[in-house]
Amino acid sequence: MPIKIPDTLPARTTLEAEGVVVMRETDAARQDIRPLHIGLLNLMPDKPKTETQFARLLGATPLQVELSLVQLASHTPRNTPAEHMSAFYRSWDEVADKRFDGFIITGAPVETLPFDQVSYWDELRRIFDWTQRHVHSCLTICWGAQAALWHFHGVDKHVLPAKRSGVYAHQVLEPTSPYLRGFSDEVDIPVSRWTEVRHEDLPPAGLKVLLASDEAGPCLVEDAARRSLHMFNHLEYDAATLAEEFARDQARDPATPAPAYYFPGGDPQLAPKNRWRSHAHLFFGNWINEIYQTTPFERAAIGDGGAPGRLELKPAMD
């Protein structure tokens, strides 16, 4: 099934050109099925690019997904036109009474700040608590994952001496996890962050590291009690995203090293190859499938201990 996004969202043109099946709102309304409702709290500066990256992966799954774009009420984006935000986003205050099968919280360019010095920290803390009552499965990314671990478990982040950027080899530590079904034993994953969470800081019970790198540390952590996955790295990245970040960082500091294990032969003049795309689709497909298998059919039961069970999606009606 396709992904349902607003008809005029810029990501639609890109996804349709790539062959991703995108459903128009009018067509979705005629289908007698229960779509999975996924929210995206987009804290990244380039919001249209991030929308496209996540919609691409969610739209490749076999179930109909309805994507809702969410923004903070306490923060005004500086890098995305206000017209785009007002046309396609709703503030968290506007969706706080709704239930979501899945909810994604992205990273944000505030990594080196202490959490309580981030201008929207109080609102984000409320959102984390809200996910426990209104979201069946929460997926946090990069700084969003670090923030969640600090909020729920008191696990702090550590500032690195230099930005960790590159495509690092990661090992599958829990091959029987439903989220890693079909994964190779070793997976290349883009890393782009100024901070890290260390394995030894994680509590001995309650959190399970599913993916990790000898060089880059933990990558994916499951918090089953809170129905959450915390991904510190960027399977959603396009092939050229690290190159674009490198060009931006090098413009500020010409001594910036090239991302590790990324450019062919380490030469920034050569176009990088995407070595993680298949596992990105596999991971998001596994996440969506796990939601489908366990989320309550009635959205009102999400987050309130309603009996989980597979969505018995009906075929489209004439």
JSON list of C-alpha atoms in Angstrom, two decimals, residues 34 97-101 133-134 295-306:
[
{"chain": "A", "resi": 34, "resn": "ARG", "atom": "CA", "xyz": [-7.56, 1.38, 8.88]},
{"chain": "A", "resi": 97, "resn": "ASP", "atom": "CA", "xyz": [-5.42, 14.72, 21.94]},
{"chain": "A", "resi": 98, "resn": "LYS", "atom": "CA", "xyz": [-4.80, 12.23, 19.10]},
{"chain": "A", "resi": 99, "resn": "ARG", "atom": "CA", "xyz": [-3.40, 8.69, 19.18]},
{"chain": "A", "resi": 100, "resn": "PHE", "atom": "CA", "xyz": [-0.60, 7.50, 16.92]},
{"chain": "A", "resi": 101, "resn": "ASP", "atom": "CA", "xyz": [0.42, 3.97, 15.96]},
{"chain": "A", "resi": 133, "resn": "ARG", "atom": "CA", "xyz": [-0.10, 7.58, 26.76]},
{"chain": "A", "resi": 134, "resn": "HIS", "atom": "CA", "xyz": [-0.82, 8.37, 23.11]},
{"chain": "A", "resi": 295, "resn": "THR", "atom": "CA", "xyz": [-1.22, -2.02, 17.74]},
{"chain": "A", "resi": 296, "resn": "PRO", "atom": "CA", "xyz": [-4.85, -1.99, 18.91]},
{"chain": "A", "resi": 297, "resn": "PHE", "atom": "CA", "xyz": [-7.39, -1.85, 16.11]},
{"chain": "A", "resi": 298, "resn": "GLU", "atom": "CA", "xyz": [-9.26, 0.93, 17.87]},
{"chain": "A", "resi": 299, "resn": "ARG", "atom": "CA", "xyz": [-7.06, 4.00, 18.01]},
{"chain": "A", "resi": 300, "resn": "ALA", "atom": "CA", "xyz": [-8.69, 5.08, 21.26]},
{"chain": "A", "resi": 301, "resn": "ALA", "atom": "CA", "xyz": [-7.04, 2.09, 22.97]},
{"chain": "A", "resi": 302, "resn": "ILE", "atom": "CA", "xyz": [-3.51, 3.09, 21.95]},
{"chain": "A", "resi": 303, "resn": "GLY", "atom": "CA", "xyz": [-1.34, 3.89, 24.94]},
{"chain": "A", "resi": 304, "resn": "ASP", "atom": "CA", "xyz": [-4.00, 2.93, 27.47]},
{"chain": "A", "resi": 305, "resn": "GLY", "atom": "CA", "xyz": [-3.27, -0.75, 27.78]},
{"chain": "A", "resi": 306, "resn": "GLY", "atom": "CA", "xyz": [-5.77, -1.76, 25.12]}
]
